[in-house]
Amino acid sequence: MNNSVGNTARLIGAGLRALLVLTVICGVIYPLAVTGIAQALFNDKANGSEIKDSSGQVVGSSLIGQTYNLPKHNPDDPEEAAKPDLKWFQPRPSNGLGTNSVNTQYSLILSGATNRSADNGAVEGKCTKDAEEGTLCAQVVAAKEAVIADNSTAGYTVKPEDVPADAVTSSGSGLDPNISPAYAELQVHRVAEQNKLDVKQVEKLVADHTTGRTLGFMGEPRVNVLELNTALEALTKS
């Protein structure tokens, strides 16, 4: 009986010691080591890839897209559609984003795709104005018309064939921070006109903020919209 109690006590003691050691290693030492390495070697990425403006204020993350819209006339009206602020470069559409119905105290961003097929709403295999309202084709057609209207200026007319796919479709997450160089270049004349800048200045801005393929072969060339608009703001203030 005494041996049984003693063995049980030793097993419990060994288990508690193992628990204490593993807690210290896995719960204290390891997290501190990983955090220290990340802060030392990848400080920017470890802190959320923050982007700061010319005054040093954090304006967002390079990993999450932002919208650049004019204030609503009635912020509490869910039916009122937000209108883009045309003095800024615009990101991809975010039609896949859901609405926050869980906690209405905060305007949370919900990531998600439309989950619709490429031919959703297509008429005889093509997206036309006859597409049923609410379908992907109807959204694409409406978005294309808006892109043409918004970006055509007195001296520059956007042609339908010039509108790239990312100008009218959202990404899988709906939070893509990047647009294609083609979409950025399409917006140059409108941004220059709205900000009273020379077109060449804005074209150079886009070129300076165009990133090539990762390692030269992965992905596509891209332009980070937040970084571009932050540089645009600095340019307009200079």
CSV table of N, CA, C and O in Angstrom, one decimal, residues 177-236:
chain,number,residue,atom,x,y,z
A,177,PRO,N,-4.3,44.5,-51.6
A,177,PRO,CA,-3.8,45.9,-51.5
A,177,PRO,C,-3.2,46.4,-52.8
A,177,PRO,O,-2.9,47.5,-52.9
A,178,ASN,N,-3.1,45.5,-53.8
A,178,ASN,CA,-2.4,45.8,-55.0
A,178,ASN,C,-3.3,45.9,-56.2
A,178,ASN,O,-4.4,45.2,-56.2
A,179,ILE,N,-2.9,46.6,-57.2
A,179,ILE,CA,-3.6,46.6,-58.5
A,179,ILE,C,-2.5,46.4,-59.6
A,179,ILE,O,-1.3,46.5,-59.3
A,180,SER,N,-2.9,46.1,-60.8
A,180,SER,CA,-2.0,45.9,-61.9
A,180,SER,C,-1.5,47.3,-62.3
A,180,SER,O,-2.1,48.3,-62.2
A,181,PRO,N,-0.3,47.3,-62.9
A,181,PRO,CA,0.3,48.5,-63.5
A,181,PRO,C,-0.7,49.1,-64.5
A,181,PRO,O,-0.8,50.3,-64.7
A,182,ALA,N,-1.4,48.2,-65.3
A,182,ALA,CA,-2.3,48.7,-66.3
A,182,ALA,C,-3.4,49.5,-65.7
A,182,ALA,O,-3.9,50.5,-66.2
A,183,TYR,N,-4.0,49.0,-64.6
A,183,TYR,CA,-5.1,49.7,-63.9
A,183,TYR,C,-4.6,51.0,-63.3
A,183,TYR,O,-5.3,52.1,-63.3
A,184,ALA,N,-3.4,51.0,-62.8
A,184,ALA,CA,-2.8,52.3,-62.2
A,184,ALA,C,-2.6,53.3,-63.3
A,184,ALA,O,-2.9,54.5,-63.2
A,185,GLU,N,-2.1,52.9,-64.5
A,185,GLU,CA,-1.8,53.8,-65.6
A,185,GLU,C,-3.1,54.3,-66.2
A,185,GLU,O,-3.2,55.5,-66.6
A,186,LEU,N,-4.2,53.5,-66.1
A,186,LEU,CA,-5.5,54.0,-66.6
A,186,LEU,C,-6.0,55.1,-65.8
A,186,LEU,O,-6.7,56.0,-66.3
A,187,GLN,N,-5.6,55.2,-64.5
A,187,GLN,CA,-6.1,56.2,-63.6
A,187,GLN,C,-5.3,57.5,-63.6
A,187,GLN,O,-5.7,58.5,-63.0
A,188,VAL,N,-4.1,57.5,-64.3
A,188,VAL,CA,-3.2,58.6,-64.2
A,188,VAL,C,-3.8,59.9,-64.6
A,188,VAL,O,-3.6,60.9,-63.9
A,189,HIS,N,-4.5,60.0,-65.8
A,189,HIS,CA,-5.0,61.2,-66.3
A,189,HIS,C,-6.0,61.8,-65.3
A,189,HIS,O,-6.1,63.0,-65.1
A,190,ARG,N,-6.9,61.0,-64.8
A,190,ARG,CA,-7.9,61.4,-63.8
A,190,ARG,C,-7.3,62.0,-62.6
A,190,ARG,O,-7.7,63.0,-62.1
A,191,VAL,N,-6.3,61.2,-62.0
A,191,VAL,CA,-5.6,61.7,-60.8
A,191,VAL,C,-4.9,63.0,-61.0
A,191,VAL,O,-4.9,63.9,-60.1
A,192,ALA,N,-4.2,63.1,-62.1
A,192,ALA,CA,-3.5,64.3,-62.5
A,192,ALA,C,-4.5,65.5,-62.6
A,192,ALA,O,-4.2,66.6,-62.0
A,193,GLU,N,-5.6,65.3,-63.2
A,193,GLU,CA,-6.6,66.4,-63.4
A,193,GLU,C,-7.2,66.8,-62.0
A,193,GLU,O,-7.3,68.0,-61.7
A,194,GLN,N,-7.5,65.8,-61.2
A,194,GLN,CA,-8.2,66.1,-60.0
A,194,GLN,C,-7.3,66.8,-59.0
A,194,GLN,O,-7.7,67.6,-58.2
A,195,ASN,N,-6.0,66.5,-59.1
A,195,ASN,CA,-5.0,67.1,-58.1
A,195,ASN,C,-4.2,68.3,-58.8
A,195,ASN,O,-3.3,68.8,-58.1
A,196,LYS,N,-4.6,68.6,-60.0
A,196,LYS,CA,-3.9,69.7,-60.7
A,196,LYS,C,-2.4,69.5,-60.8
A,196,LYS,O,-1.6,70.3,-60.5
A,197,LEU,N,-2.1,68.3,-61.2
A,197,LEU,CA,-0.7,67.9,-61.4
A,197,LEU,C,-0.4,67.6,-62.9
A,197,LEU,O,-1.3,67.3,-63.7
A,198,ASP,N,0.9,67.6,-63.3
A,198,ASP,CA,1.2,67.2,-64.6
A,198,ASP,C,1.1,65.7,-64.8
A,198,ASP,O,1.5,64.9,-63.9
A,199,VAL,N,0.6,65.3,-65.9
A,199,VAL,CA,0.5,63.8,-66.2
A,199,VAL,C,1.8,63.1,-66.0
A,199,VAL,O,1.9,62.0,-65.5
A,200,LYS,N,2.9,63.7,-66.5
A,200,LYS,CA,4.2,63.1,-66.4
A,200,LYS,C,4.6,62.8,-65.0
A,200,LYS,O,5.2,61.8,-64.7
A,201,GLN,N,4.3,63.8,-64.1
A,201,GLN,CA,4.6,63.6,-62.7
A,201,GLN,C,3.9,62.4,-62.1
A,201,GLN,O,4.5,61.6,-61.4
A,202,VAL,N,2.6,62.2,-62.4
A,202,VAL,CA,1.8,61.1,-61.9
A,202,VAL,C,2.3,59.8,-62.6
A,202,VAL,O,2.3,58.7,-61.9
A,203,GLU,N,2.6,59.8,-63.8
A,203,GLU,CA,3.2,58.6,-64.5
A,203,GLU,C,4.4,58.1,-63.8
A,203,GLU,O,4.6,56.9,-63.6
A,204,LYS,N,5.3,59.1,-63.5
A,204,LYS,CA,6.6,58.7,-62.8
A,204,LYS,C,6.3,58.1,-61.4
A,204,LYS,O,6.9,57.2,-61.0
A,205,LEU,N,5.2,58.7,-60.8
A,205,LEU,CA,4.9,58.2,-59.4
A,205,LEU,C,4.5,56.7,-59.5
A,205,LEU,O,4.9,55.9,-58.7
A,206,VAL,N,3.7,56.4,-60.6
A,206,VAL,CA,3.2,55.0,-60.8
A,206,VAL,C,4.4,54.1,-61.1
A,206,VAL,O,4.6,53.0,-60.5
A,207,ALA,N,5.3,54.6,-62.0
A,207,ALA,CA,6.5,53.8,-62.3
A,207,ALA,C,7.4,53.5,-61.1
A,207,ALA,O,7.9,52.4,-60.9
A,208,ASP,N,7.5,54.5,-60.2
A,208,ASP,CA,8.4,54.4,-59.1
A,208,ASP,C,7.8,53.4,-58.0
A,208,ASP,O,8.5,52.9,-57.2
A,209,HIS,N,6.5,53.2,-58.1
A,209,HIS,CA,5.8,52.3,-57.1
A,209,HIS,C,5.3,51.0,-57.7
A,209,HIS,O,4.5,50.3,-57.2
A,210,THR,N,5.9,50.7,-58.9
A,210,THR,CA,5.5,49.4,-59.5
A,210,THR,C,6.6,48.4,-59.1
A,210,THR,O,7.8,48.6,-59.3
A,211,THR,N,6.1,47.3,-58.6
A,211,THR,CA,7.0,46.2,-58.1
A,211,THR,C,6.9,45.0,-59.1
A,211,THR,O,5.8,44.7,-59.6
A,212,GLY,N,8.0,44.5,-59.5
A,212,GLY,CA,8.1,43.4,-60.5
A,212,GLY,C,7.7,42.1,-59.9
A,212,GLY,O,7.4,42.0,-58.7
A,213,ARG,N,7.8,41.0,-60.6
A,213,ARG,CA,7.5,39.7,-60.1
A,213,ARG,C,8.5,39.3,-59.0
A,213,ARG,O,9.7,39.6,-59.1
A,214,THR,N,8.0,38.6,-58.0
A,214,THR,CA,8.9,38.1,-56.9
A,214,THR,C,9.9,37.2,-57.5
A,214,THR,O,9.6,36.2,-58.2
A,215,LEU,N,11.2,37.4,-57.1
A,215,LEU,CA,12.3,36.7,-57.6
A,215,LEU,C,12.4,36.6,-59.1
A,215,LEU,O,13.0,35.7,-59.7
A,216,GLY,N,11.7,37.5,-59.8
A,216,GLY,CA,11.7,37.6,-61.2
A,216,GLY,C,10.8,36.7,-62.0
A,216,GLY,O,10.7,36.8,-63.2
A,217,PHE,N,10.1,35.7,-61.3
A,217,PHE,CA,9.2,34.8,-62.0
A,217,PHE,C,7.9,34.5,-61.3
A,217,PHE,O,7.0,33.9,-61.9
A,218,MET,N,7.8,34.8,-60.1
A,218,MET,CA,6.6,34.5,-59.3
A,218,MET,C,5.6,35.7,-59.3
A,218,MET,O,6.0,36.8,-59.0
A,219,GLY,N,4.3,35.4,-59.6
A,219,GLY,CA,3.3,36.4,-59.5
A,219,GLY,C,3.4,37.3,-60.7
A,219,GLY,O,4.0,37.0,-61.7
A,220,GLU,N,2.7,38.5,-60.5
A,220,GLU,CA,2.6,39.5,-61.6
A,220,GLU,C,3.1,40.8,-61.1
A,220,GLU,O,3.1,41.1,-59.9
A,221,PRO,N,3.6,41.7,-62.0
A,221,PRO,CA,3.9,43.1,-61.6
A,221,PRO,C,2.7,43.7,-60.9
A,221,PRO,O,1.6,43.5,-61.3
A,222,ARG,N,3.0,44.6,-59.9
A,222,ARG,CA,1.9,45.1,-59.1
A,222,ARG,C,2.2,46.5,-58.6
A,222,ARG,O,3.4,46.9,-58.5
A,223,VAL,N,1.2,47.2,-58.2
A,223,VAL,CA,1.3,48.5,-57.6
A,223,VAL,C,0.5,48.5,-56.3
A,223,VAL,O,-0.7,48.2,-56.3
A,224,ASN,N,1.2,48.8,-55.2
A,224,ASN,CA,0.5,48.9,-53.9
A,224,ASN,C,-0.3,50.2,-53.8
A,224,ASN,O,0.4,51.3,-53.8
A,225,VAL,N,-1.6,50.2,-53.7
A,225,VAL,CA,-2.4,51.4,-53.8
A,225,VAL,C,-2.2,52.3,-52.6
A,225,VAL,O,-2.1,53.6,-52.8
A,226,LEU,N,-2.0,51.8,-51.4
A,226,LEU,CA,-1.8,52.6,-50.2
A,226,LEU,C,-0.5,53.4,-50.3
A,226,LEU,O,-0.4,54.6,-50.0
A,227,GLU,N,0.6,52.6,-50.7
A,227,GLU,CA,1.9,53.3,-50.9
A,227,GLU,C,1.8,54.3,-52.0
A,227,GLU,O,2.4,55.4,-51.8
A,228,LEU,N,1.1,54.1,-53.0
A,228,LEU,CA,1.0,55.0,-54.1
A,228,LEU,C,0.3,56.3,-53.7
A,228,LEU,O,0.7,57.4,-54.0
A,229,ASN,N,-0.8,56.1,-53.0
A,229,ASN,CA,-1.6,57.3,-52.5
A,229,ASN,C,-0.9,58.1,-51.5
A,229,ASN,O,-1.0,59.3,-51.4
A,230,THR,N,-0.1,57.4,-50.7
A,230,THR,CA,0.7,58.1,-49.6
A,230,THR,C,1.7,59.0,-50.3
A,230,THR,O,2.0,60.1,-49.9
A,231,ALA,N,2.4,58.4,-51.4
A,231,ALA,CA,3.3,59.2,-52.1
A,231,ALA,C,2.6,60.4,-52.9
A,231,ALA,O,3.2,61.5,-53.0
A,232,LEU,N,1.4,60.1,-53.4
A,232,LEU,CA,0.7,61.1,-54.1
A,232,LEU,C,0.3,62.3,-53.1
A,232,LEU,O,0.4,63.5,-53.5
A,233,GLU,N,-0.1,62.0,-51.9
A,233,GLU,CA,-0.4,63.0,-50.9
A,233,GLU,C,0.9,63.9,-50.7
A,233,GLU,O,0.8,65.1,-50.6
A,234,ALA,N,2.0,63.2,-50.5
A,234,ALA,CA,3.3,63.9,-50.3
A,234,ALA,C,3.6,64.9,-51.5
A,234,ALA,O,4.0,66.0,-51.3
A,235,LEU,N,3.3,64.4,-52.7
A,235,LEU,CA,3.6,65.1,-53.9
A,235,LEU,C,2.7,66.4,-54.0
A,235,LEU,O,3.1,67.5,-54.3
A,236,THR,N,1.4,66.2,-53.6
A,236,THR,CA,0.5,67.3,-53.7
A,236,THR,C,0.8,68.4,-52.6
A,236,THR,O,0.4,69.6,-52.8
